[in-house]
Each structure stands twice: as C-alpha cells, then as structure tokens.
Short mmCIF file of C-alpha atoms and ligand atoms in Angstrom, two decimals:
data_model
loop_
_atom_site.label_atom_id
_atom_site.label_comp_id
_atom_site.label_asym_id
_atom_site.label_seq_id
_atom_site.Cartn_x
_atom_site.Cartn_y
_atom_site.Cartn_z
CA MET D 199 0.05 0.23 -0.21
CA ARG D 200 2.48 2.59 1.39
CA LYS D 201 4.39 1.57 -2.45
CA TYR D 202 1.85 3.05 -4.11
CA ALA D 203 1.15 5.77 -1.83
CA LEU D 204 1.95 8.31 -4.35
CA GLU D 205 0.38 6.70 -7.36
CA ILE D 206 -2.91 6.79 -5.50
CA ALA D 207 -2.32 10.38 -4.41
CA ILE D 208 -1.75 11.64 -8.09
CA GLY D 209 -5.23 9.63 -8.97
CA PHE D 210 -7.00 10.98 -6.31
CA VAL D 211 -6.38 14.57 -5.28
CA PRO D 212 -7.53 15.76 -9.24
CA VAL D 213 -10.61 14.04 -8.89
CA LEU D 214 -11.12 15.62 -5.30
CA LEU D 215 -10.52 19.05 -6.56
CA VAL D 216 -12.53 18.89 -9.87
CA PHE D 217 -15.44 17.25 -7.56
CA LEU D 218 -14.97 20.72 -4.90
CA PHE D 219 -14.99 22.73 -7.56
CA VAL D 220 -18.35 21.30 -9.13
CA ILE D 221 -20.23 21.83 -5.74
CA GLY D 222 -18.99 25.35 -5.70
CA ILE D 223 -15.87 25.68 -3.44
CA ASN D 224 -13.18 27.73 -4.02
CA VAL D 225 -10.15 25.74 -4.46
CA LEU D 226 -7.96 27.95 -5.39
CA PRO D 227 -6.38 28.93 -1.98
CA VAL D 228 -6.05 25.41 -1.08
CA LEU D 229 -4.35 24.16 -4.75
CA PHE D 230 -1.66 27.58 -4.17
CA LEU D 231 -0.99 26.36 -0.90
CA ALA D 232 -0.36 22.72 -1.78
CA VAL D 233 1.89 24.01 -4.70
CA ILE D 234 3.98 26.05 -2.39
CA GLY D 235 4.35 23.10 0.13
CA ALA D 236 5.65 20.98 -2.50
CA ALA D 237 7.80 23.32 -3.66
CA VAL D 238 9.56 24.03 -0.29
CA PHE D 239 9.53 20.11 0.34
CA TYR D 240 11.28 19.02 -2.98
CA THR D 241 13.64 22.05 -2.51
CA ALA D 242 14.95 20.58 0.98
CA ARG D 243 14.73 16.70 -0.45
CA GLY D 244 16.54 17.95 -3.54
CA LYS D 245 19.28 19.66 -1.71
CA GLY D 246 19.26 16.08 0.03
CA LYS D 247 19.64 14.33 -3.05
CA LEU D 248 22.53 16.73 -3.83
CA THR D 249 24.62 16.84 -0.72
CA ALA D 250 24.14 12.61 -0.66
CA PHE D 251 25.38 12.93 -3.99
CA SER D 252 28.05 14.68 -4.65
CA SER D 253 29.71 13.57 -1.52
CA GLY D 254 28.94 10.52 -2.49
CA LYS D 255 30.41 11.61 -6.34
CA ASN D 256 33.38 13.24 -5.46
CA ARG D 257 34.08 10.21 -3.03
CA SER D 258 33.29 7.51 -4.89
CA GLU D 259 35.36 7.50 -8.40
CA VAL D 260 37.89 5.05 -9.00
CA ALA D 261 40.47 7.45 -7.68
CA ASP D 262 39.65 6.95 -4.50
CA SER D 263 38.43 3.12 -4.36
CA SER D 264 42.15 2.72 -5.10
CA PHE D 265 42.80 3.94 -1.57
CA THR D 266 44.36 0.87 0.11
CA PHE D 267 44.92 -0.71 4.03
CA ASP D 268 48.75 0.21 3.50
CA GLN D 269 48.34 3.82 3.07
CA ILE D 270 46.65 3.94 6.57
CA GLY D 271 49.61 3.82 9.41
CA GLY D 272 49.19 1.75 12.36
CA GLN D 273 45.97 0.73 13.51
CA GLU D 274 47.18 -2.69 13.11
CA ARG D 275 44.22 -4.24 14.68
CA ALA D 276 41.81 -2.61 13.75
CA LYS D 277 42.64 -3.03 9.83
CA GLN D 278 42.75 -6.82 10.97
CA GLU D 279 39.23 -7.00 12.58
CA LEU D 280 38.01 -4.97 9.55
CA VAL D 281 39.62 -7.15 7.01
CA GLU D 282 38.16 -10.38 8.80
CA ALA D 283 35.01 -8.74 8.82
CA LEU D 284 34.96 -7.56 5.34
CA ASP D 285 35.76 -11.90 4.11
CA PHE D 286 31.70 -12.10 4.91
CA LEU D 287 31.50 -9.75 1.53
CA VAL D 288 34.25 -11.41 -0.34
CA LYS D 289 33.78 -14.79 0.12
CA ARG D 290 30.08 -15.19 -0.64
CA ASP D 291 30.15 -18.77 -1.82
CA GLN D 292 31.65 -20.09 1.58
CA ILE D 293 29.09 -17.84 3.12
CA ALA D 294 26.14 -19.05 1.48
CA LYS D 295 27.22 -22.68 1.76
CA LEU D 296 27.13 -22.19 5.78
CA GLY D 297 24.38 -20.18 6.02
CA ILE D 298 25.88 -17.46 7.60
CA ARG D 299 23.60 -14.10 7.66
CA PRO D 300 25.12 -11.25 5.59
CA LEU D 301 27.21 -8.55 7.29
CA LYS D 302 25.15 -5.48 7.12
CA GLY D 303 27.22 -3.01 9.29
CA ILE D 304 30.21 -2.40 10.88
CA LEU D 305 30.50 1.07 13.54
CA LEU D 306 34.21 2.28 13.63
CA ALA D 307 34.48 4.39 16.96
CA GLY D 308 37.37 6.27 18.20
CA PRO D 309 38.67 9.74 18.87
CA PRO D 310 38.68 12.32 15.55
CA GLY D 311 40.95 12.16 12.69
CA THR D 312 42.29 8.59 13.72
CA GLY D 313 41.61 7.60 10.30
CA LYS D 314 38.11 5.83 10.47
CA THR D 315 37.21 7.83 7.01
CA LEU D 316 40.74 6.34 5.12
CA LEU D 317 39.48 2.36 7.01
CA ALA D 318 35.82 3.12 5.62
CA LYS D 319 37.93 3.89 1.77
CA ALA D 320 39.97 1.43 2.16
CA ALA D 321 37.41 -1.07 2.67
CA ALA D 322 35.40 -0.03 -0.38
CA GLN D 323 38.51 -0.83 -1.83
CA TYR D 324 39.47 -4.26 -0.50
CA THR D 325 35.57 -5.42 -1.37
CA ASP D 326 35.94 -3.93 -5.22
CA SER D 327 32.87 -1.97 -4.65
CA VAL D 328 32.00 1.76 -5.04
CA TYR D 329 31.83 3.83 -2.25
CA VAL D 330 29.34 6.43 -1.23
CA ALA D 331 29.72 8.74 1.81
CA ALA D 332 27.49 10.73 3.36
CA SER D 333 27.64 12.61 7.05
CA GLY D 334 25.28 12.14 9.73
CA SER D 335 24.31 15.91 9.65
CA GLU D 336 23.45 16.02 6.28
CA PHE D 337 20.53 14.69 7.61
CA VAL D 338 19.46 16.99 9.70
CA GLU D 339 16.76 19.50 8.63
CA MET D 340 13.59 21.07 9.89
CA TYR D 341 10.68 19.37 8.14
CA VAL D 342 9.98 15.96 9.30
CA GLY D 343 11.00 13.34 6.64
CA VAL D 344 13.33 15.11 4.78
CA GLY D 345 16.15 13.45 6.37
CA ALA D 346 14.53 9.86 5.68
CA GLY D 347 14.20 10.99 2.20
CA ARG D 348 17.38 11.61 2.08
CA ILE D 349 18.24 8.19 3.66
CA ARG D 350 16.36 6.71 0.81
CA ASP D 351 18.21 8.71 -2.03
CA LEU D 352 21.68 7.68 -0.38
CA PHE D 353 20.80 4.15 -0.69
CA LYS D 354 19.31 4.26 -3.71
CA GLU D 355 22.60 5.96 -5.39
CA ALA D 356 24.66 3.15 -4.08
CA ARG D 357 22.35 0.84 -5.72
CA THR D 358 22.38 2.82 -9.23
CA LYS D 359 26.09 4.15 -8.94
CA ALA D 360 27.08 -0.09 -8.46
CA LYS D 361 25.06 -1.17 -11.40
CA LYS D 362 26.70 1.63 -13.56
CA ALA D 363 29.94 0.76 -12.51
CA GLY D 364 29.17 -3.34 -12.77
CA LYS D 365 30.49 -3.49 -9.15
CA GLU D 366 29.04 -6.06 -7.10
CA SER D 367 28.62 -4.14 -3.97
CA ALA D 368 28.68 -0.51 -2.59
CA VAL D 369 29.80 0.55 1.03
CA ILE D 370 28.34 3.28 1.99
CA PHE D 371 30.22 5.41 4.75
CA ILE D 372 28.11 7.53 7.37
CA ASP D 373 30.12 9.73 9.48
CA GLU D 374 28.95 11.53 12.81
CA ILE D 375 26.25 8.51 12.79
CA GLU D 376 25.57 9.85 16.23
CA VAL D 377 23.50 12.82 14.89
CA ILE D 378 21.27 10.51 13.59
CA GLY D 379 21.67 7.38 15.66
CA GLY D 380 21.42 9.21 19.05
CA LYS D 381 19.00 7.23 21.74
CA ARG D 382 15.84 7.97 20.92
CA ASP D 383 14.41 8.44 24.75
CA GLY D 384 11.76 10.86 23.32
CA GLY D 385 13.57 13.76 24.24
CA GLN D 386 14.37 14.84 21.05
CA HIS D 387 12.92 15.87 17.75
CA ARG D 388 10.60 13.33 15.62
CA GLU D 389 12.40 14.68 12.59
CA TYR D 390 15.45 12.43 14.10
CA ASP D 391 13.43 9.62 14.81
CA GLN D 392 12.07 9.10 11.37
CA THR D 393 15.31 9.31 9.85
CA LEU D 394 17.10 6.66 12.28
CA ASN D 395 13.42 5.12 11.57
CA GLN D 396 14.49 4.83 7.69
CA LEU D 397 18.01 3.67 8.49
CA LEU D 398 17.30 0.98 10.09
CA THR D 399 14.31 0.04 7.26
CA GLU D 400 16.86 0.50 5.15
CA MET D 401 19.30 -1.72 6.58
CA ASP D 402 16.93 -4.31 7.42
CA GLY D 403 16.01 -4.65 3.70
CA ILE D 404 19.62 -5.49 2.95
CA HIS D 405 19.90 -8.98 1.67
CA ALA D 406 22.37 -11.41 1.24
CA ASN D 407 21.38 -12.62 -2.49
CA GLU D 408 20.82 -8.72 -3.63
CA SER D 409 22.81 -7.43 -6.28
CA PRO D 410 24.11 -4.72 -5.80
CA ARG D 411 24.80 -5.86 -2.18
CA ILE D 412 25.28 -2.72 0.23
CA LEU D 413 27.64 -2.70 3.52
CA LEU D 414 26.93 0.11 5.73
CA ILE D 415 30.20 1.68 7.48
CA ALA D 416 29.60 3.94 9.99
CA ALA D 417 31.82 6.21 12.54
CA THR D 418 31.16 8.01 15.75
CA ASN D 419 33.33 9.69 18.49
CA ARG D 420 30.51 9.08 20.48
CA LYS D 421 29.45 5.00 20.81
CA GLU D 422 27.58 5.52 24.24
CA MET D 423 24.93 7.95 22.66
CA LEU D 424 23.77 5.50 20.07
CA ASP D 425 20.63 3.95 20.45
CA SER D 426 20.66 0.30 21.44
CA ALA D 427 18.16 -0.68 18.11
CA LEU D 428 21.38 0.30 16.00
CA LEU D 429 23.51 -1.50 17.93
CA ARG D 430 21.56 -4.91 18.04
CA PRO D 431 22.51 -8.07 15.74
CA GLY D 432 21.99 -7.58 12.53
CA ARG D 433 22.35 -3.69 12.37
CA PHE D 434 26.06 -2.27 13.12
CA ASP D 435 26.87 -5.80 15.07
CA ARG D 436 30.74 -5.42 14.19
CA HIS D 437 32.19 -2.60 16.30
CA ILE D 438 35.84 -2.07 15.42
CA GLY D 439 37.57 0.72 18.14
CA VAL D 440 40.05 3.03 16.36
CA GLU D 441 42.39 4.59 18.85
CA LEU D 442 44.95 7.13 18.76
CA PRO D 443 48.40 5.45 17.38
CA ASP D 444 51.02 4.44 19.68
CA LYS D 445 54.90 5.10 19.17
CA LYS D 446 54.79 2.15 16.28
CA GLY D 447 51.47 3.74 14.81
CA ARG D 448 52.53 7.03 14.60
CA LEU D 449 56.30 6.31 13.10
CA HIS D 450 54.16 4.87 10.51
CA ILE D 451 52.05 7.85 9.75
CA LEU D 452 54.79 10.05 9.97
CA ASN D 453 56.74 7.91 7.29
CA ILE D 454 53.99 7.71 4.88
CA HIS D 455 52.99 11.51 5.05
CA ALA D 456 57.01 12.05 4.55
CA SER D 457 57.20 9.45 1.60
CA ASN D 458 56.13 12.41 -1.07
CA LYS D 459 58.38 14.96 1.15
CA PRO D 460 61.88 16.17 0.80
CA MET D 461 63.52 15.01 4.05
CA ASP D 462 66.74 15.82 5.10
CA ASP D 463 68.96 12.84 5.67
CA GLU D 464 69.65 13.88 9.43
CA VAL D 465 66.04 13.60 10.75
CA LYS D 466 65.34 11.00 13.14
CA MET D 467 62.02 9.93 12.32
CA GLU D 468 61.52 7.91 15.35
CA ARG D 469 62.43 10.93 17.73
CA ILE D 470 59.39 12.87 16.23
CA ALA D 471 57.25 9.59 16.76
CA ASP D 472 58.74 10.58 20.52
CA GLN D 473 58.10 13.71 20.50
CA THR D 474 54.35 13.37 19.36
CA TYR D 475 52.90 11.45 21.82
CA SER D 476 49.07 11.00 21.80
CA PHE D 477 49.28 13.03 18.62
CA SER D 478 46.11 11.52 16.16
CA GLY D 479 46.48 10.87 12.78
CA ALA D 480 45.50 13.93 11.42
CA GLN D 481 47.58 15.80 13.79
CA LEU D 482 50.52 13.88 12.59
CA GLU D 483 49.38 15.02 9.04
CA SER D 484 49.34 18.28 9.73
CA VAL D 485 53.02 18.20 11.45
CA MET D 486 54.77 16.81 8.12
CA ASN D 487 52.63 19.81 6.11
CA GLU D 488 53.23 22.42 8.56
CA ALA D 489 57.21 21.24 8.69
CA ALA D 490 57.39 21.70 4.95
CA ILE D 491 55.59 25.05 5.05
CA TYR D 492 57.97 25.88 7.49
CA ALA D 493 61.24 24.90 4.92
CA MET D 494 59.29 26.78 1.94
CA ARG D 495 59.38 30.05 4.34
CA VAL D 496 63.35 29.36 4.59
CA ASN D 497 63.99 28.34 1.15
CA ASP D 498 65.34 25.29 2.26
CA PRO D 499 65.32 22.30 -0.33
CA VAL D 500 64.22 19.59 2.47
CA ILE D 501 62.60 19.47 5.66
CA THR D 502 64.90 19.41 9.04
CA GLU D 503 64.60 18.10 12.28
CA GLN D 504 64.48 21.86 13.41
CA HIS D 505 61.27 22.18 10.70
CA LEU D 506 59.33 19.17 12.21
CA ILE D 507 59.93 20.53 15.63
CA MET D 508 58.65 24.16 14.91
CA ALA D 509 55.77 22.18 13.34
CA ILE D 510 54.96 19.94 16.46
CA ASP D 511 54.67 23.01 18.56
CA LYS D 512 52.38 24.88 15.95
CA VAL D 513 50.47 21.71 16.02
CA LEU D 514 49.95 21.50 19.60
CA LEU D 515 49.92 25.15 20.58
CA GLY D 516 48.88 27.30 17.60
CA GLU D 517 51.29 29.75 15.35
CA THR D 518 53.61 32.51 16.79
CA THR D 519 51.89 35.52 17.05
CA ASP D 520 53.13 39.55 17.07
CA ARG D 521 51.94 40.17 20.44
CA GLU D 522 53.60 43.12 22.39
CA THR D 523 53.55 42.43 26.06
CA SER D 524 54.61 44.84 28.43
CA ILE D 525 57.87 44.46 30.60
CA GLU D 526 55.65 43.66 33.86
CA GLU D 527 53.67 40.90 31.73
CA ARG D 528 56.83 39.31 30.32
CA GLU D 529 58.31 39.36 33.75
CA ARG D 530 54.73 37.74 35.44
CA VAL D 531 54.81 35.11 32.23
CA ALA D 532 58.62 33.90 33.00
CA LEU D 533 58.05 33.60 36.25
CA HIS D 534 54.90 31.58 35.41
CA GLU D 535 56.54 29.30 33.30
CA LEU D 536 59.84 28.96 35.56
CA GLY D 537 57.11 27.87 38.35
CA HIS D 538 56.27 25.36 36.15
CA ALA D 539 59.65 24.33 34.67
CA ILE D 540 61.42 24.01 38.47
CA MET D 541 58.08 21.69 39.27
CA ALA D 542 58.51 19.29 36.35
CA GLU D 543 62.40 19.04 36.88
CA LEU D 544 61.70 18.00 41.16
CA MET D 545 59.01 15.98 39.99
CA ARG D 546 60.49 13.88 36.72
CA PRO D 547 64.26 15.25 36.71
CA GLY D 548 65.26 15.32 33.04
CA SER D 549 61.78 16.23 31.93
CA VAL D 550 61.96 19.34 30.57
CA SER D 551 63.14 19.85 26.71
CA GLN D 552 62.46 23.79 26.73
CA VAL D 553 61.29 26.83 28.78
CA ALA D 554 60.20 29.92 25.96
CA LEU D 555 58.43 33.30 26.21
CA THR D 556 57.44 33.09 22.63
CA PRO D 557 53.71 33.98 22.11
CA ARG D 558 52.23 31.25 20.61
CA GLY D 559 47.86 30.89 19.68
CA GLY D 560 46.44 31.87 22.83
CA THR D 561 49.65 31.66 25.26
CA LEU D 562 52.31 34.02 26.08
CA GLY D 563 55.09 31.20 27.06
CA TYR D 564 55.29 27.57 27.43
CA VAL D 565 57.44 24.28 28.37
CA ARG D 566 58.10 21.98 26.73
CA HIS D 567 58.45 18.21 28.10
CA GLN D 568 60.42 15.56 26.96
CA PRO D 569 58.55 12.84 25.25
CA GLN D 570 56.12 10.47 27.50
CA GLN D 571 56.62 6.93 26.88
CA ASP D 572 53.05 5.50 25.81
CA GLN D 573 51.53 5.00 29.36
CA TYR D 574 47.67 3.79 29.88
CA LEU D 575 48.03 3.53 33.76
CA TYR D 576 48.32 6.01 36.07
CA THR D 577 49.22 6.16 39.84
CA THR D 578 48.02 8.46 42.15
CA PRO D 579 51.78 9.52 42.93
CA PHE D 580 51.78 10.36 39.32
CA LEU D 581 48.30 12.00 38.81
CA HIS D 582 49.51 13.98 42.07
CA SER D 583 52.98 14.70 40.79
CA GLN D 584 51.13 16.30 37.07
CA ILE D 585 48.70 18.60 39.15
CA MET D 586 51.96 19.78 40.82
CA ILE D 587 53.39 20.73 37.81
CA ALA D 588 49.91 22.44 36.69
CA LEU D 589 49.84 24.40 39.65
CA GLY D 590 53.54 25.54 39.59
CA GLY D 591 53.11 28.44 37.15
CA ALA D 592 50.12 30.09 39.61
CA ALA D 593 52.27 29.09 42.93
CA ALA D 594 55.06 31.17 41.42
CA GLU D 595 53.05 34.07 40.79
CA GLU D 596 51.56 34.16 43.95
CA MET D 597 55.19 33.92 45.64
CA PHE D 598 56.34 36.42 43.74
CA TYR D 599 53.34 39.05 43.84
CA GLY D 600 51.15 37.67 45.73
CA ASP D 601 48.57 37.33 43.43
CA ARG D 602 47.42 35.71 40.64
CA SER D 603 46.67 36.37 37.09
CA THR D 604 44.18 34.57 34.33
CA GLY D 605 47.18 33.09 32.63
CA SER D 606 46.68 29.92 35.04
CA ARG D 607 43.16 29.15 33.48
CA GLY D 608 44.26 26.82 31.42
CA ASP D 609 46.88 24.85 34.31
CA PHE D 610 43.33 25.12 36.35
CA GLU D 611 41.56 23.17 33.52
CA GLN D 612 44.00 20.61 33.16
CA ALA D 613 44.04 20.26 37.41
CA MET D 614 40.72 19.93 37.69
CA ASN D 615 40.24 17.48 34.83
CA ILE D 616 42.76 15.07 36.88
CA VAL D 617 41.07 15.71 40.02
CA LYS D 618 37.77 14.05 38.05
CA THR D 619 40.23 11.22 36.89
CA LEU D 620 41.22 10.58 40.26
CA VAL D 621 37.59 10.49 41.92
CA GLU D 622 36.51 8.21 39.05
CA SER D 623 39.28 5.81 39.47
CA GLY D 624 38.69 5.58 43.30
CA LEU D 625 41.77 7.32 44.35
CA THR D 626 40.59 9.99 46.50
CA SER D 627 39.43 10.09 50.01
CA LEU D 628 35.67 9.47 49.00
CA GLY D 629 37.06 5.64 48.21
CA ILE D 630 34.77 3.90 45.63
CA VAL D 631 32.18 6.04 44.32
CA ASP D 632 29.84 6.42 41.11
CA SER D 633 30.51 10.20 39.74
CA SER D 634 26.74 10.24 38.70
CA MET D 635 26.22 10.01 42.50
CA MET D 636 28.27 12.99 42.82
CA THR D 637 26.69 16.41 44.03
CA PRO D 638 28.07 19.74 42.75
CA GLN D 639 29.00 20.44 46.01
CA LYS D 640 30.68 16.83 46.52
CA TRP D 641 33.00 18.04 43.49
CA ALA D 642 33.46 21.19 44.65
CA ASP D 643 34.85 19.59 48.48
CA ILE D 644 37.08 17.47 47.26
CA SER D 645 38.26 19.16 44.26
CA ARG D 646 39.32 21.78 46.99
CA GLU D 647 40.85 19.07 49.43
CA ILE D 648 42.80 17.80 46.99
CA LEU D 649 43.96 20.90 45.24
CA ASP D 650 44.26 22.50 48.36
CA GLU D 651 46.82 20.16 49.88
CA LEU D 652 48.69 19.75 46.51
CA MET D 653 48.99 24.05 46.15
CA ALA D 654 50.40 24.08 49.77
CA LYS D 655 52.83 21.54 48.73
CA THR D 656 53.92 22.87 45.40
CA LYS D 657 54.72 26.66 47.31
CA ASN D 658 56.81 24.84 49.60
CA LEU D 659 58.91 23.19 47.06
CA LEU D 660 59.11 26.21 44.69
CA GLU D 661 60.00 28.61 47.91
CA GLU D 662 63.10 26.01 48.29
CA GLN D 663 64.26 27.10 44.52
CA ARG D 664 63.87 30.90 45.01
CA ASN D 665 66.98 31.38 43.95
CA VAL D 666 66.75 29.46 40.73
CA PHE D 667 63.92 31.66 39.63
CA GLN D 668 65.74 34.96 40.46
CA SER D 669 68.64 33.93 38.71
CA SER D 670 67.36 32.31 35.64
CA LEU D 671 64.37 34.99 35.24
CA GLN D 672 66.79 37.87 33.73
CA THR D 673 68.15 35.14 31.10
CA LEU D 674 64.91 34.05 30.21
CA ILE D 675 63.91 37.32 29.44
CA LYS D 676 66.52 38.18 27.36
CA GLU D 677 67.20 35.23 25.42
CA GLU D 678 63.26 34.36 25.14
CA SER D 679 63.90 30.76 25.44
CA ILE D 680 66.45 28.27 27.85
CA ASP D 681 66.95 24.70 26.41
CA GLY D 682 66.69 21.55 28.95
CA GLU D 683 70.19 21.46 29.12
CA SER D 684 70.90 24.95 30.05
CA PHE D 685 67.79 24.66 32.69
CA ARG D 686 68.82 22.27 34.46
CA SER D 687 72.54 23.08 34.41
CA MET D 688 71.11 26.34 36.35
CA LEU D 689 68.70 24.38 38.38
CA LYS D 690 71.76 22.47 39.95
CA LEU D 691 73.75 25.66 40.40
CA TYR D 692 71.60 28.09 42.07
CA SER D 693 69.22 25.34 43.87
CA ALA D 694 72.75 24.64 45.98
CA ALA D 695 73.72 28.70 46.18
P1 ATP P 931 36.49 12.10 12.38
O1 ATP P 931 36.38 11.57 13.17
O2 ATP P 931 37.11 13.71 12.59
O3 ATP P 931 35.96 12.37 10.97
P2 ATP P 931 38.31 10.48 10.97
O4 ATP P 931 38.96 9.18 12.12
O5 ATP P 931 37.04 10.03 10.28
O6 ATP P 931 38.36 11.64 11.60
P3 ATP P 931 40.33 10.72 8.57
O7 ATP P 931 39.61 11.37 8.14
O8 ATP P 931 39.95 9.36 8.23
O9 ATP P 931 39.94 10.88 10.59
O10 ATP P 931 41.80 11.51 9.06
C1 ATP P 931 41.95 12.82 8.76
C2 ATP P 931 43.23 12.57 7.90
O11 ATP P 931 44.27 12.49 8.89
C3 ATP P 931 43.41 11.63 6.88
O12 ATP P 931 43.24 12.39 5.61
C4 ATP P 931 44.82 11.39 6.65
O13 ATP P 931 45.92 12.49 6.24
C5 ATP P 931 45.10 11.79 8.45
N1 ATP P 931 45.50 10.45 8.82
C6 ATP P 931 44.58 9.83 9.83
N2 ATP P 931 44.72 8.80 10.32
C7 ATP P 931 45.50 8.24 9.44
C8 ATP P 931 46.31 6.98 9.66
N3 ATP P 931 46.21 6.33 10.18
N4 ATP P 931 47.43 6.84 8.64
C9 ATP P 931 48.01 7.95 7.50
N5 ATP P 931 46.92 8.87 7.78
C10 ATP P 931 46.41 9.22 8.50
#
C-alpha cells in the first residue's frame, strides 16, 4: 500500500479538486498552498539529494576506490578486524554454503582524526565496491521526513552507482552517525526519530542475495550515545575501536606522510614519533605539512628536524604571534613558566626540553616536556605530580606577586580534569564512588581538598628554589627561551647556592 501511495495520491487529488470545484467550493487557495508546500518539500529533498550525491560523487570515483589499507599507518588491530569482517562480503560462496547471516553494518568508533574515513575507503577498495559517503549532519533538517528521504536517496544512489560501475557491491559510509542515531528517549526532535527509523528500515532491507550488495560503515566519536536498536545483531553488530596511535603507529603514519616530501638525511623520524605522544593521525599529517611550509618559508630544499619540531609546537599550541607585551607582563609570564619548569624537573628530573617566552596561539609562554613513554595506567603519585606541575605557574606568581593572573586558567582546567580522573578511579578520600552520584557540592569539596593540599606542597617546594627563579629570570627574558640542558645546569647551580 505504502509503495503505491504516490500513485494513489496522483489519482485521487485531482478528482477531489474537480469535485469540490463542481459543488462550488473555491479550491484556488488550497491549490496555491499545496503548490508552495510541495515546492518547499522538494527543494529541501533535492538539497539532500544534491549533498548526498555530490559527496558520493566526489568520493566514490575510481581514484578513491584505489585507496588501500597499506596507505593507513598503525591501526593494525583495527585493520585486521575490519579485513576479517569484510571477508564475509568477499567470500560469498563460502558464506552462503554455511548459511551465515550477511554482514550489514560495521561501526568504527574512536577519537577524531584517527583514520576512520580512510578505513572505510580502504574497505571499499578491498571488497571491490563503489564508495558513497555522507555525514550524519547532512540528514538533519527542520522539516519532518526530509532526513528520511535523504537516507532513501543515499541507498538508491549507492545501488545505482554500483550497477553503473558494474560492481557487485557498494560501501556506504556515514560519518558522525551519532547525529541521527542518538538514543531515542523521547527527548529529541521527531524528525531525528524518523531519519533513524528509515536507516533501520533500509538496513533491514539488505539481503544476502541482492545485487548489488550494500555494506554500511558508520563512524562515531561517541559510541555511548547511540541507540541500542542500531547496535543490535543484524544491524551495526561489528564494532571496531580505532584508537590514537602508539609510538610504532605514529612512526608509520609520519613515514607515510613523509614519502612525498624531501627529507633531510639527518632527520630521525623515531625522535619525532617520540615527541608526538598522544597525537592523532590527522595531527601527524598536519605536522609533516607544517614542517614543509616552514622549509619553504626559509627556502630550504629539504625538511629538517628543526622544521619538524617547530611544526609540532605549532600543531600543539598554534602559530607564533607578534603580540607585544609589556616588561611587567613578560616578567610575570617568565616567572609563571619557570614555576612549571622547576616543578617538572623536581617531579620528573630530566623532563623539561624547553622553556619559552614566545607568544603562541592563546599563550604567552610555554614549557615543552620531553616525550612521555606510551602509558595507559597512572598511579596516584603520578597524577598528583601532574597536578603539582600544572599548579607550579600559579604558585610562582603568588610567591612573587602575592596574587595570581588569568594566565593560570588553562592550568586549573588541566588540574580539575586530573581530579576528575582521580575521583572516577576511586583514588581519593571518597573511596570508590559512582560519579553520577556526586553532587556539585561534593565535587567542589573534593576538588578543594586535593588542590589545596597539592598547592601548599607546590609552594613549599618552589620556595626552596627562590634562588633559581631570581637567577634564571633575566636569562629567560633576554634569550626568550632556555633549552632543557641549560635549564638543568642552572637548577643544579642555583638550587645549591
Ligand atoms: P573524524 O572522526 O574527525 O571524521 P576520522 O577518524 O574519520 O576523523 P580521517 O578523516 O580518516 O579521520 O583522517 C583525517 C586525515 O588524517 C586523513 O586524511 C589523513 O591524512 C590523516 N590520517 C589519520 N589517520 C591516519 C592514519 N592512520 N594513517 C595515515 N594518515 C592518517
């Protein structure tokens, strides 16, 4: 019945209009409104078609289908799991013989810029499918039913393209699936529910023996937000975690993005992989690109390690700015940064690699730390020392000026995040608690308890190093930066004095 709804409407509406006209009812206003309504609906729908089509068109061409798993750095486990899942599509006869239910959806979950889109493209190549991509936000419209219409168009487009290209399958990639696939708790817009329902209906309509076969790959940074109907068996029942790369992965990604660039022979990519702890693939790509731009700026024919280090700072903190600061401000910033640097050396000797007074992004100065080992477990002493390093700047300002400035805002944010980790891991005086049971007052009390105690400790430790501040301040203001080795020599010399 639904299938023929349009035909029935086309037949019925003119008859109704003629009837109303004959019995003397003026149908012109109704007709006028109906035309405007239809125009609005079809423009919106058409826009959907266009976006879905153009994104699909741009990305589903042969060039994109030639993107392979070898061009993706790291992510070995994700690649392996994905290939295993895709074999369901590739080994059709075996699957049919064993009566295995066809795989319909794969969910890639992980932080932004880790290569989820690349994995979907490589999946299309591996399965010799056409690739059609869309983003969850493309299905969001004010008008009820438009998003659902766009989902239908997307599936239709994938089937048409596969047929045209003579392929037996199509990969549909939907990025930001949480936009349309969020939990249906009644709180959100009805339009979202309809769009999600349509997606579920389309997925249910995928059959093993249909040609072309459709495989849906979706990506999200927020898997916990997804509706359980999407995740149940028969829908997105393969979940693959795509995490930030470890050192080996970072090295691989850096090498991939260096392969089309002239690199200085002296560059030790291992060191760059060390320095880029917790960077995503997208950030690593940006480091290589920014380094090439720095090389071009100074007419260097090759990219040196110095360019790469500058690029890391830029990706982390933003471009250097020409912000003019007063002498008083510079002195305060210098003392603030020395506070961080001294605490870092006291907590983790040998960890400072540079103290700088160069304005960058939103900051007026910064301390660069030596690369950390990839670490996944943190102890209470480690987390406390991290907080003390973060509080070192504000503590130093209090020591020398008796007050603090807005320069510590980011440090406090960092310290509060660590407090949150401590509470949620049961590492505070509250013991093991469910954070959902914590009232704002309880959060405030426990944060104050931890931060006051650690601030007092930090101040005591820094007070013992007053000499170091006084002796290194002028050097930092004059030179604008002190490297790790020189800073450690100063610390040794003056803390003994
Ligand atoms: P988002 O969640 O924000 O959509 P994503 O996980 O889909 O991000 P991609 O779009 O796949 O990330 O990656 C963005 C860019 O980062 C890629 O075009 C590529 O240049 C680089 N990149 C990310 N991960 C990798 C990787 N593992 N290997 C090589 N390059 C990578």
